[in-house]
Tab-separated table of C-alpha atoms (C1' of nucleotides) in Angstrom:
chain	number	residue	atom	x	y	z
A	179	MET	CA	31.490	3.061	-16.598
A	180	ASP	CA	31.988	0.232	-14.117
A	181	SER	CA	34.373	2.341	-12.073
A	182	MET	CA	31.728	4.890	-11.175
A	183	PRO	CA	31.047	4.875	-7.425
A	184	LEU	CA	27.435	4.180	-6.590
A	185	GLU	CA	26.887	6.240	-3.463
A	186	VAL	CA	28.246	9.727	-4.081
A	187	GLU	CA	25.637	12.482	-4.011
A	188	GLU	CA	27.504	13.856	-0.984
A	189	ARG	CA	27.752	17.325	-2.521
A	190	HIS	CA	27.601	19.962	0.202
A	191	LEU	CA	24.157	21.133	1.221
A	192	ARG	CA	23.542	24.535	2.660
A	193	ALA	CA	23.170	24.412	6.426
A	194	ASP	CA	19.437	25.130	6.389
A	195	ALA	CA	18.862	22.585	3.622
A	196	GLU	CA	20.700	19.920	5.571
A	197	ARG	CA	18.591	20.750	8.607
A	198	ASN	CA	15.355	20.575	6.636
A	199	ARG	CA	16.310	17.224	5.181
A	200	ARG	CA	16.823	15.845	8.681
A	201	LYS	CA	13.567	17.316	9.938
A	202	LEU	CA	11.731	15.704	7.023
A	203	LEU	CA	13.320	12.324	7.641
A	204	ASP	CA	12.521	12.487	11.353
A	205	ALA	CA	8.926	13.545	10.782
A	206	ALA	CA	8.337	10.917	8.105
A	207	GLN	CA	10.020	8.218	10.171
A	208	ALA	CA	7.766	8.906	13.149
A	209	LEU	CA	4.570	9.117	11.102
A	210	PHE	CA	5.298	6.106	8.879
A	211	ARG	CA	6.307	3.994	11.839
A	212	GLU	CA	3.111	4.784	13.680
A	213	ARG	CA	0.501	4.919	10.940
A	214	GLY	CA	2.001	3.240	7.880
A	215	LEU	CA	2.995	4.480	4.447
A	216	ASP	CA	-0.367	6.074	3.634
A	217	VAL	CA	0.197	9.294	5.586
A	218	GLY	CA	0.144	12.236	3.204
A	219	VAL	CA	3.103	14.374	2.194
A	220	ALA	CA	1.229	17.463	3.388
A	221	GLU	CA	1.125	16.160	6.944
A	222	ILE	CA	4.767	15.130	6.829
A	223	ALA	CA	5.875	18.560	5.621
A	224	GLU	CA	3.695	20.246	8.227
A	225	ARG	CA	5.125	18.142	11.057
A	226	ALA	CA	8.626	18.887	9.796
A	227	GLY	CA	7.761	22.579	9.728
A	228	VAL	CA	8.556	23.113	6.044
A	229	GLY	CA	6.574	23.684	2.861
A	230	ARG	CA	5.394	20.837	0.655
A	231	GLY	CA	7.783	21.901	-2.073
A	232	THR	CA	10.795	21.461	0.181
A	233	LEU	CA	9.968	17.793	0.574
A	234	PHE	CA	10.196	17.289	-3.180
A	235	ARG	CA	13.400	19.298	-3.375
A	236	ASN	CA	15.080	16.847	-1.003
A	237	PHE	CA	13.397	13.694	-2.282
A	238	ALA	CA	12.434	13.053	-5.883
A	239	SER	CA	9.120	11.526	-4.849
A	240	LYS	CA	7.224	10.234	-1.851
A	241	GLU	CA	8.576	6.793	-2.704
A	242	ALA	CA	12.142	8.099	-2.594
A	243	LEU	CA	11.464	9.362	0.932
A	244	ILE	CA	10.065	5.991	1.926
A	245	VAL	CA	13.036	4.215	0.389
A	246	ALA	CA	15.519	6.374	2.291
A	247	ILE	CA	13.874	5.429	5.577
A	248	VAL	CA	13.055	1.773	4.932
A	249	GLY	CA	16.455	1.142	3.339
A	250	GLU	CA	18.190	2.390	6.454
A	251	ARG	CA	16.107	0.170	8.714
A	252	MET	CA	16.919	-2.840	6.528
A	253	ARG	CA	20.625	-2.097	6.608
A	254	GLU	CA	20.472	-1.901	10.393
A	255	MET	CA	18.800	-5.291	10.385
A	256	ALA	CA	21.527	-6.776	8.191
A	257	GLU	CA	24.114	-5.382	10.578
A	258	ARG	CA	22.401	-7.054	13.524
A	259	GLY	CA	22.460	-10.304	11.603
A	260	ARG	CA	26.196	-10.035	10.970
A	261	ALA	CA	26.750	-9.245	14.633
A	262	LEU	CA	25.002	-12.476	15.584
A	263	LEU	CA	27.687	-14.428	13.736
A	264	SER	CA	29.795	-14.082	16.899
A	265	GLU	CA	27.111	-15.725	19.011
A	266	PRO	CA	28.544	-19.116	20.001
A	267	ASP	CA	25.391	-21.232	19.585
A	268	PRO	CA	24.559	-21.373	15.849
A	269	GLU	CA	20.963	-22.481	16.344
A	270	ALA	CA	20.290	-19.771	18.937
A	271	ALA	CA	21.878	-17.152	16.678
A	272	LEU	CA	19.610	-18.067	13.767
A	273	SER	CA	16.543	-18.140	15.969
A	274	LEU	CA	17.433	-14.766	17.475
A	275	PHE	CA	17.834	-13.177	14.076
A	276	LEU	CA	14.451	-14.395	12.902
A	277	GLU	CA	12.962	-13.085	16.124
A	278	GLN	CA	14.573	-9.686	15.676
A	279	MET	CA	13.252	-9.384	12.144
A	280	ALA	CA	9.706	-10.058	13.259
A	281	GLY	CA	10.113	-7.741	16.236
A	282	ALA	CA	11.314	-4.883	14.037
A	283	GLN	CA	8.277	-5.210	11.805
A	284	HIS	CA	6.073	-5.382	14.865
A	285	VAL	CA	7.107	-1.972	16.180
A	286	ASP	CA	7.371	-0.304	12.742
A	287	ARG	CA	4.346	-0.386	10.457
A	288	ALA	CA	6.329	1.161	7.615
A	289	LEU	CA	8.770	-1.737	7.604
A	290	ALA	CA	5.976	-4.293	7.705
A	291	GLU	CA	4.185	-2.698	4.759
A	292	ALA	CA	7.393	-2.254	2.792
A	293	VAL	CA	8.433	-5.910	2.746
A	294	ALA	CA	4.934	-6.955	1.706
A	295	ASP	CA	4.822	-4.366	-1.045
A	296	THR	CA	6.400	-4.316	-4.473
A	297	LEU	CA	8.980	-1.966	-2.986
A	298	LEU	CA	11.555	-4.716	-3.394
A	299	THR	CA	11.983	-3.731	-7.044
A	300	ASN	CA	13.479	-0.417	-5.981
A	301	PRO	CA	17.280	-0.525	-6.391
A	302	GLU	CA	18.184	0.868	-2.966
A	303	VAL	CA	15.700	-1.280	-1.077
A	304	ARG	CA	16.801	-4.278	-3.095
A	305	GLN	CA	20.433	-3.722	-2.144
A	306	ALA	CA	19.522	-3.503	1.532
A	307	HIS	CA	17.370	-6.592	1.188
A	308	VAL	CA	20.237	-8.488	-0.393
A	309	GLU	CA	22.354	-7.565	2.632
A	310	VAL	CA	19.730	-9.080	4.888
A	311	VAL	CA	19.584	-12.245	2.810
A	312	ALA	CA	23.376	-12.508	2.900
A	313	ALA	CA	23.444	-12.198	6.687
A	314	LEU	CA	20.696	-14.783	7.021
A	315	ASP	CA	22.547	-17.045	4.619
A	316	ALA	CA	25.641	-16.922	6.804
A	317	LEU	CA	23.705	-17.663	9.982
A	318	LEU	CA	21.806	-20.435	8.252
A	319	GLY	CA	25.018	-21.997	6.918
A	320	ARG	CA	26.473	-22.118	10.430
A	321	ALA	CA	23.327	-23.726	11.824
A	322	GLN	CA	23.364	-26.275	9.018
A	323	ALA	CA	27.035	-27.055	9.583
A	324	ALA	CA	26.204	-27.661	13.245
A	325	GLY	CA	23.488	-30.107	12.220
A	326	ALA	CA	20.741	-28.014	13.781
A	327	VAL	CA	18.993	-27.254	10.501
A	328	ARG	CA	18.214	-29.403	7.465
A	329	GLN	CA	20.650	-29.073	4.587
A	330	ASP	CA	18.171	-28.559	1.777
A	331	VAL	CA	16.838	-25.098	2.628
A	332	SER	CA	18.244	-21.772	1.470
A	333	ALA	CA	18.074	-18.332	3.084
A	334	LEU	CA	15.296	-17.349	0.694
A	335	ASP	CA	13.308	-20.442	1.646
A	336	VAL	CA	13.454	-19.329	5.250
A	337	LEU	CA	12.746	-15.697	4.469
A	338	MET	CA	9.622	-16.556	2.511
A	339	LEU	CA	8.389	-18.713	5.327
A	340	LEU	CA	9.097	-15.951	7.813
A	341	LYS	CA	7.220	-13.313	5.846
A	342	GLY	CA	3.817	-14.670	6.737
A	343	VAL	CA	4.851	-15.102	10.335
A	344	CYS	CA	5.923	-11.491	10.560
A	345	GLN	CA	2.749	-10.121	9.050
A	346	ALA	CA	0.305	-12.352	10.811
A	347	ALA	CA	2.023	-12.312	14.154
A	348	ALA	CA	2.509	-8.545	14.087
A	349	ALA	CA	-1.227	-8.065	13.685
A	350	PHE	CA	-2.010	-10.521	16.459
A	351	SER	CA	0.655	-9.855	19.006
A	352	HIS	CA	-1.111	-6.784	20.337
A	353	ILE	CA	-3.657	-9.280	21.587
A	354	ASP	CA	-1.696	-12.387	22.349
A	355	PRO	CA	2.093	-12.221	22.640
A	356	ASP	CA	2.287	-16.023	22.617
A	357	ILE	CA	1.340	-16.178	18.964
A	358	LEU	CA	4.645	-14.769	17.777
A	359	ARG	CA	6.544	-17.460	19.625
A	360	ARG	CA	4.235	-20.210	18.405
A	361	GLN	CA	4.747	-19.222	14.802
A	362	PHE	CA	8.496	-19.125	15.326
A	363	ASP	CA	8.522	-22.546	16.797
A	364	LEU	CA	6.569	-23.796	13.801
A	365	VAL	CA	9.109	-22.294	11.416
A	366	LEU	CA	11.956	-23.767	13.420
A	367	ALA	CA	10.177	-27.131	13.399
A	368	SER	CA	10.007	-27.007	9.611
A	369	LEU	CA	13.752	-26.420	9.466
A	370	ARG	CA	14.813	-29.441	11.560
A	371	PRO	CA	16.981	-32.006	9.843
A	372	ALA	CA	14.785	-34.086	7.551
A	373	GLU	CA	14.725	-37.827	7.158
A	374	ALA	CA	16.000	-39.055	3.805
A	375	ASP	CA	12.507	-39.550	2.400
A	376	ARG	CA	11.402	-36.036	3.351
A	377	GLN	CA	13.841	-34.052	1.243
A	378	LEU	CA	12.476	-30.949	-0.454
A	379	PRO	CA	11.952	-31.201	-4.215
A	380	GLY	CA	13.639	-29.000	-6.812
A	381	LYS	CA	16.491	-26.624	-6.111
A	382	ALA	CA	16.694	-24.071	-3.343
A	383	PRO	CA	15.936	-20.493	-4.495
A	384	THR	CA	18.901	-18.154	-4.793
A	385	LEU	CA	19.409	-14.413	-5.090
A	386	GLU	CA	19.433	-14.861	-8.845
A	387	ASP	CA	15.944	-16.295	-8.663
A	388	LEU	CA	14.928	-13.253	-6.656
A	389	GLU	CA	16.355	-10.994	-9.336
A	390	ARG	CA	14.424	-12.786	-12.041
A	391	ALA	CA	11.215	-12.716	-10.019
A	392	PHE	CA	11.508	-9.013	-9.112
A	393	PRO	CA	13.711	-7.310	-11.713
A	394	VAL	CA	15.149	-4.107	-10.318
A	395	ARG	CA	13.619	-1.140	-12.093
A	396	ARG	CA	16.061	1.549	-13.086
A	397	SER	CA	15.044	4.886	-11.603
A	398	PRO	CA	13.577	6.727	-14.593
A	399	GLY	CA	15.008	9.924	-16.046
A	400	LYS	CA	17.976	10.416	-13.772
A	401	ALA	CA	20.605	8.330	-15.555
A	402	SER	CA	21.045	9.500	-19.125
A	403	GLY	CA	23.869	7.166	-20.189
B	99	MET	CA	-32.981	-6.120	16.013
B	100	ASP	CA	-31.297	-9.505	16.243
B	101	SER	CA	-34.035	-11.091	14.150
B	102	MET	CA	-33.194	-8.992	11.094
B	103	PRO	CA	-31.889	-11.176	8.255
B	104	LEU	CA	-28.417	-10.192	7.107
B	105	GLU	CA	-28.479	-10.984	3.409
B	106	VAL	CA	-31.672	-9.649	1.888
B	107	GLU	CA	-31.159	-6.787	-0.582
B	108	GLU	CA	-32.757	-9.046	-3.200
B	109	ARG	CA	-35.253	-6.381	-4.252
B	110	HIS	CA	-36.012	-6.652	-7.944
B	111	LEU	CA	-33.717	-4.773	-10.285
B	112	ARG	CA	-34.826	-3.545	-13.646
B	113	ALA	CA	-33.606	-5.790	-16.454
B	114	ASP	CA	-31.045	-3.290	-17.785
B	115	ALA	CA	-29.801	-2.568	-14.271
B	116	GLU	CA	-29.305	-6.258	-13.573
B	117	ARG	CA	-27.400	-6.569	-16.838
B	118	ASN	CA	-25.189	-3.583	-16.038
B	119	ARG	CA	-24.395	-4.988	-12.629
B	120	ARG	CA	-23.218	-8.229	-14.207
B	121	LYS	CA	-21.173	-6.414	-16.833
B	122	LEU	CA	-19.489	-4.392	-14.102
B	123	LEU	CA	-18.720	-7.478	-12.020
B	124	ASP	CA	-17.306	-9.301	-15.063
B	125	ALA	CA	-15.177	-6.356	-16.152
B	126	ALA	CA	-13.847	-5.729	-12.638
B	127	GLN	CA	-13.202	-9.422	-12.069
B	128	ALA	CA	-11.094	-9.676	-15.219
B	129	LEU	CA	-9.140	-6.479	-14.590
B	130	PHE	CA	-8.557	-7.080	-10.863
B	131	ARG	CA	-7.514	-10.648	-11.474
B	132	GLU	CA	-4.976	-9.607	-14.080
B	133	ARG	CA	-3.605	-6.351	-12.736
B	134	GLY	CA	-4.552	-6.139	-9.064
B	135	LEU	CA	-6.839	-3.862	-7.101
B	136	ASP	CA	-5.268	-0.614	-8.277
B	137	VAL	CA	-7.054	-0.432	-11.633
B	138	GLY	CA	-9.208	2.686	-11.755
B	139	VAL	CA	-12.984	2.787	-11.696
B	140	ALA	CA	-12.964	4.728	-14.971
B	141	GLU	CA	-11.322	1.830	-16.793
B	142	ILE	CA	-13.669	-0.689	-15.204
B	143	ALA	CA	-16.749	1.298	-16.234
B	144	GLU	CA	-15.350	1.749	-19.735
B	145	ARG	CA	-14.661	-1.957	-20.155
B	146	ALA	CA	-18.155	-2.725	-18.878
B	147	GLY	CA	-19.545	-0.232	-21.375
B	148	VAL	CA	-21.337	1.953	-18.813
B	149	GLY	CA	-20.823	5.384	-17.279
B	150	ARG	CA	-18.786	5.908	-14.121
B	151	GLY	CA	-21.929	6.880	-12.238
B	152	THR	CA	-23.550	3.520	-12.917
B	153	LEU	CA	-20.746	1.799	-11.062
B	154	PHE	CA	-21.494	3.790	-7.939
B	155	ARG	CA	-25.227	3.178	-8.305
B	156	ASN	CA	-24.641	-0.569	-8.115
B	157	PHE	CA	-21.823	-0.499	-5.565
B	158	ALA	CA	-21.537	1.990	-2.731
B	159	SER	CA	-17.805	2.374	-3.307
B	160	LYS	CA	-14.885	0.833	-5.138
B	161	GLU	CA	-14.222	-1.190	-2.004
B	162	ALA	CA	-17.778	-2.562	-2.104
B	163	LEU	CA	-17.142	-3.763	-5.648
B	164	ILE	CA	-13.896	-5.404	-4.562
B	165	VAL	CA	-15.626	-7.027	-1.616
B	166	ALA	CA	-18.374	-8.477	-3.814
B	167	ILE	CA	-15.771	-10.144	-6.022
B	168	VAL	CA	-13.241	-11.223	-3.411
B	169	GLY	CA	-15.953	-12.441	-1.057
B	170	GLU	CA	-17.335	-14.732	-3.737
B	171	ARG	CA	-13.899	-16.178	-4.495
B	172	MET	CA	-13.363	-16.863	-0.800
B	173	ARG	CA	-16.717	-18.575	-0.472
B	174	GLU	CA	-15.846	-20.788	-3.433
B	175	MET	CA	-12.617	-21.674	-1.683
B	176	ALA	CA	-14.440	-22.590	1.524
B	177	GLU	CA	-16.752	-24.796	-0.532
B	178	ARG	CA	-13.773	-26.599	-2.042
B	179	GLY	CA	-12.448	-27.168	1.452
B	180	ARG	CA	-15.707	-28.682	2.597
B	181	ALA	CA	-15.764	-30.896	-0.502
B	182	LEU	CA	-12.338	-32.246	0.444
B	183	LEU	CA	-13.821	-33.643	3.653
B	184	SER	CA	-14.972	-36.609	1.597
B	185	GLU	CA	-11.426	-37.334	0.456
B	186	PRO	CA	-10.457	-40.591	2.195
B	187	ASP	CA	-6.850	-39.710	3.103
B	188	PRO	CA	-6.974	-36.950	5.767
B	189	GLU	CA	-3.374	-35.862	5.264
B	190	ALA	CA	-3.755	-35.659	1.493
B	191	ALA	CA	-6.999	-33.725	1.875
B	192	LEU	CA	-5.352	-31.120	4.085
B	193	SER	CA	-2.356	-30.831	1.791
B	194	LEU	CA	-4.601	-30.450	-1.247
B	195	PHE	CA	-6.591	-27.665	0.361
B	196	LEU	CA	-3.468	-25.711	1.222
B	197	GLU	CA	-2.275	-26.212	-2.337
B	198	GLN	CA	-5.570	-25.008	-3.788
B	199	MET	CA	-5.491	-21.867	-1.662
B	200	ALA	CA	-2.036	-20.968	-2.866
B	201	GLY	CA	-2.962	-21.824	-6.440
B	202	ALA	CA	-6.021	-19.577	-6.345
B	203	GLN	CA	-3.932	-16.646	-5.173
B	204	HIS	CA	-1.383	-17.433	-7.838
B	205	VAL	CA	-3.819	-17.022	-10.726
B	206	ASP	CA	-5.739	-14.093	-9.177
B	207	ARG	CA	-3.819	-11.008	-8.144
B	208	ALA	CA	-6.910	-9.512	-6.565
B	209	LEU	CA	-7.228	-12.398	-4.160
B	210	ALA	CA	-3.553	-12.279	-3.266
B	211	GLU	CA	-3.702	-8.563	-2.501
B	212	ALA	CA	-6.960	-8.884	-0.595
B	213	VAL	CA	-5.757	-11.371	1.999
B	214	ALA	CA	-2.627	-9.331	2.618
B	215	ASP	CA	-4.617	-6.137	2.985
B	216	THR	CA	-6.697	-4.820	5.850
B	217	LEU	CA	-9.722	-5.931	3.850
B	218	LEU	CA	-10.308	-8.600	6.486
B	219	THR	CA	-12.024	-6.002	8.653
B	220	ASN	CA	-14.832	-5.712	6.135
B	221	PRO	CA	-17.887	-7.629	7.391
B	222	GLU	CA	-18.627	-9.553	4.193
B	223	VAL	CA	-15.002	-10.522	3.560
B	224	ARG	CA	-14.661	-11.464	7.196
B	225	GLN	CA	-17.647	-13.784	6.999
B	226	ALA	CA	-16.210	-15.500	3.909
B	227	HIS	CA	-12.852	-15.743	5.625
B	228	VAL	CA	-14.432	-17.345	8.657
B	229	GLU	CA	-15.953	-19.946	6.328
B	230	VAL	CA	-12.491	-20.738	4.999
B	231	VAL	CA	-11.087	-21.040	8.512
B	232	ALA	CA	-13.941	-23.355	9.472
B	233	ALA	CA	-13.299	-25.619	6.488
B	234	LEU	CA	-9.593	-25.692	7.243
B	235	ASP	CA	-10.344	-26.413	10.879
B	236	ALA	CA	-12.383	-29.467	9.904
B	237	LEU	CA	-9.691	-30.772	7.565
B	238	LEU	CA	-7.043	-30.129	10.165
B	239	GLY	CA	-9.030	-31.911	12.865
B	240	ARG	CA	-9.324	-34.998	10.690
B	241	ALA	CA	-5.599	-35.001	9.944
B	242	GLN	CA	-4.846	-34.612	13.645
B	243	ALA	CA	-7.203	-37.434	14.566
B	244	ALA	CA	-5.373	-39.613	12.037
B	245	GLY	CA	-2.085	-38.765	13.737
B	246	ALA	CA	-0.711	-37.086	10.615
B	247	VAL	CA	-0.474	-33.630	12.166
B	248	ARG	CA	0.652	-32.442	15.583
B	249	GLN	CA	-2.146	-31.805	18.068
B	250	ASP	CA	-1.116	-28.381	19.272
B	251	VAL	CA	-1.770	-26.299	16.144
B	252	SER	CA	-5.018	-24.563	15.219
B	253	ALA	CA	-6.416	-23.636	11.814
B	254	LEU	CA	-5.297	-20.061	12.314
B	255	ASP	CA	-1.768	-21.199	13.113
B	256	VAL	CA	-1.675	-22.971	9.770
B	257	LEU	CA	-3.318	-20.120	7.894
B	258	MET	CA	-0.783	-17.613	9.164
B	259	LEU	CA	2.040	-19.857	8.140
B	260	LEU	CA	0.498	-20.345	4.729
B	261	LYS	CA	0.050	-16.634	4.077
B	262	GLY	CA	3.732	-16.005	3.521
B	263	VAL	CA	4.019	-19.093	1.372
B	264	CYS	CA	1.188	-17.899	-0.843
B	265	GLN	CA	2.606	-14.444	-1.314
B	266	ALA	CA	6.210	-15.381	-1.759
B	267	ALA	CA	5.587	-18.446	-3.863
B	268	ALA	CA	3.090	-16.633	-6.077
B	269	ALA	CA	5.693	-14.034	-6.929
B	270	PHE	CA	8.340	-16.651	-7.630
B	271	SER	CA	6.422	-19.394	-9.322
B	272	HIS	CA	6.424	-17.572	-12.652
B	273	ILE	CA	10.116	-18.308	-12.590
B	274	ASP	CA	10.493	-21.552	-10.738
B	275	PRO	CA	7.431	-23.762	-10.211
B	276	ASP	CA	9.387	-25.892	-7.742
B	277	ILE	CA	9.355	-23.153	-5.149
B	278	LEU	CA	5.677	-23.476	-4.416
B	279	ARG	CA	6.089	-27.167	-3.646
B	280	ARG	CA	9.182	-26.584	-1.525
B	281	GLN	CA	7.383	-24.061	0.627
B	282	PHE	CA	4.466	-26.422	1.020
B	283	ASP	CA	6.681	-29.219	2.116
B	284	LEU	CA	8.259	-26.922	4.673
B	285	VAL	CA	4.855	-26.012	6.072
B	286	LEU	CA	3.866	-29.663	6.159
B	287	ALA	CA	7.139	-30.470	7.895
B	288	SER	CA	6.355	-27.924	10.596
B	289	LEU	CA	3.004	-29.597	11.195
B	290	ARG	CA	4.315	-33.133	11.792
B	291	PRO	CA	3.632	-34.652	15.189
B	292	ALA	CA	6.042	-33.099	17.676
B	293	GLU	CA	8.092	-34.837	20.315
B	294	ALA	CA	6.967	-34.093	23.868
B	295	ASP	CA	9.713	-31.519	24.428
B	296	ARG	CA	8.847	-29.620	21.236
B	297	GLN	CA	5.309	-28.568	22.133
B	298	LEU	CA	4.274	-25.078	21.115
B	299	PRO	CA	3.985	-22.555	23.942
B	300	GLY	CA	0.819	-20.672	24.849
B	301	LYS	CA	-2.626	-21.414	23.508
B	302	ALA	CA	-3.589	-21.895	19.877
B	303	PRO	CA	-5.238	-18.813	18.310
B	304	THR	CA	-8.989	-19.005	17.735
B	305	LEU	CA	-11.534	-17.076	15.697
B	306	GLU	CA	-12.167	-14.954	18.777
B	307	ASP	CA	-8.530	-13.896	18.734
B	308	LEU	CA	-8.955	-12.966	15.082
B	309	GLU	CA	-11.957	-10.839	15.971
B	310	ARG	CA	-10.034	-9.029	18.668
B	311	ALA	CA	-7.060	-8.475	16.370
B	312	PHE	CA	-9.144	-7.227	13.417
B	313	PRO	CA	-12.444	-5.897	14.786
B	314	VAL	CA	-15.068	-5.845	12.058
B	315	ARG	CA	-15.902	-2.253	11.143
B	316	ARG	CA	-19.587	-1.545	10.731
B	317	SER	CA	-20.330	-0.219	7.246
B	318	PRO	CA	-20.890	3.500	7.870
B	319	GLY	CA	-24.177	5.293	7.218
B	320	LYS	CA	-26.285	2.430	5.927
B	321	ALA	CA	-27.633	0.984	9.167
B	322	SER	CA	-29.516	3.611	11.140
B	323	GLY	CA	-30.705	1.435	14.061
C	19	DA	C1'	20.910	27.940	-3.681
C	20	DC	C1'	16.987	27.120	-1.424
C	21	DC	C1'	12.045	27.946	0.265
C	22	DT	C1'	7.123	28.403	-0.540
C	23	DG	C1'	2.277	27.888	-1.644
C	24	DA	C1'	-0.569	28.308	-5.626
C	25	DA	C1'	-1.589	25.451	-9.604
C	26	DC	C1'	-1.813	20.984	-12.002
C	27	DA	C1'	-2.886	16.029	-12.923
C	28	DC	C1'	-5.028	12.101	-11.277
C	29	DC	C1'	-7.750	9.504	-8.600
C	30	DG	C1'	-12.678	8.096	-6.172
C	31	DT	C1'	-17.202	9.937	-5.461
C	32	DT	C1'	-21.447	12.860	-6.020
C	33	DC	C1'	-25.290	14.876	-8.362
C	34	DA	C1'	-28.197	17.605	-11.498
C	35	DA	C1'	-29.916	16.775	-15.847
C	36	DG	C1'	-31.504	13.548	-18.886
C	37	DT	C1'	-34.361	8.996	-20.549
D	109	DA	C1'	-36.119	3.776	-11.817
D	110	DC	C1'	-32.013	4.089	-13.854
D	111	DC	C1'	-28.135	6.224	-16.792
D	112	DT	C1'	-24.693	9.716	-17.661
D	113	DG	C1'	-20.790	12.864	-17.649
D	114	DA	C1'	-19.684	17.225	-15.658
D	115	DA	C1'	-18.210	18.810	-11.153
D	116	DC	C1'	-16.081	18.093	-6.580
D	117	DA	C1'	-12.667	16.635	-3.008
D	118	DC	C1'	-8.375	14.683	-2.216
D	119	DC	C1'	-4.156	13.082	-3.164
D	120	DG	C1'	1.157	13.508	-5.154
D	121	DT	C1'	3.912	16.567	-7.886
D	122	DT	C1'	5.525	20.864	-10.326
D	123	DC	C1'	6.909	25.548	-10.771
D	124	DA	C1'	6.958	30.629	-10.897
D	125	DA	C1'	7.782	33.913	-7.596
D	126	DG	C1'	10.107	35.009	-3.678
D	127	DT	C1'	14.533	35.281	-0.196
DNA sequence: ACCTGAACACCGTTCAAGT
DNA sequence: ACCTGAACACCGTTCAAGT
């Protein structure tokens, strides 16, 4: 059972079905991005030009639709993080990545609501999130090796700290674009190499801690084995 | 119209009505605290031992019930902040207040969800929130005067930074109690007096910025003037 | 094989009938 | 004056009837 590939479901769709699926994704993407995850399925189907039932034929639930969209955005973000590994200055690369994450949430309400929500327990979103953490971990490791960042923080430490920045700054930056940068600088200040008597207590949180805090819920019904 | 007192509505309730109101508040408080703001009004009314209709006679909406509870918790928190002004060590007082805020959200899911939500646009919650900011501002000012905290941060700067810590740490601290303290220490590290070339850009956010970012929505219908 | 809208279940909210 | 549960409006989801 461990040899079963995880991402098949590539069985051929009829041409019109494939087209409808795309129209639904595009409509939902635009509406979620603009007005958040509370927009109704009726409006999404209408904007896509299909019946309500078609939405649920392509996606098991409204959440599944959300997951398809948010998961993709997260994977894009992880990819941008990996790309920054070729940036010569390790500190600048880390700072840029943090900035891009906040920026993405700023222009996409769906993404901002998703990371705050309990959506992280969904398997697909979790996997994408793990990718992001891995990319951040790599960038953070480089910055630490270069002596630009204190040794005793982990990627999850940084991510937790950034979460508030993203949410708060996103709400404010319509008004005052400076605030985003201020909050960043505060986060970066917290990450500077610490004197010996300022070491953080306990152990740095890992992905295993994340798993124990938010156990991934198996999607119900589908898997019978 | 500016001479109208804001918090009257103290007209006498019949004894049984007063009792029902209390039962509803107690039931909702317990359920919200334990399981978050999604618990249904039917369950709340049942636990309180009254009909659904009675809930809506005492509170204009489910949100009004939430606001009554969350607002009170926030006002308690502001009071604790003001009490800490008599703590002799300014840095310890500030640190304690931040710790108490995170702790309160840790034991009360309702509070944690409320501060993340758009509930801040509600007038009553906003007023309570402003009280908290004011208390934090006083504690922060003392710590800055004592040279324990950099001069260029405002209470809102700190509150934004803390928001992520509260959310993230609350979720994790079931697993690893160290994490809360780590995140705190990171926030405190970011607040240490900065070297001249590390000053934050722009101006520190004020309560007026908060008002422009989240304009208070007038409660609809009630006020006719 | 897929599309569709009527029908269903589940919320918050209202209101006519009771006391 | 207040209480109550049946009724309503509004969601996400299902499904029998269509193509």
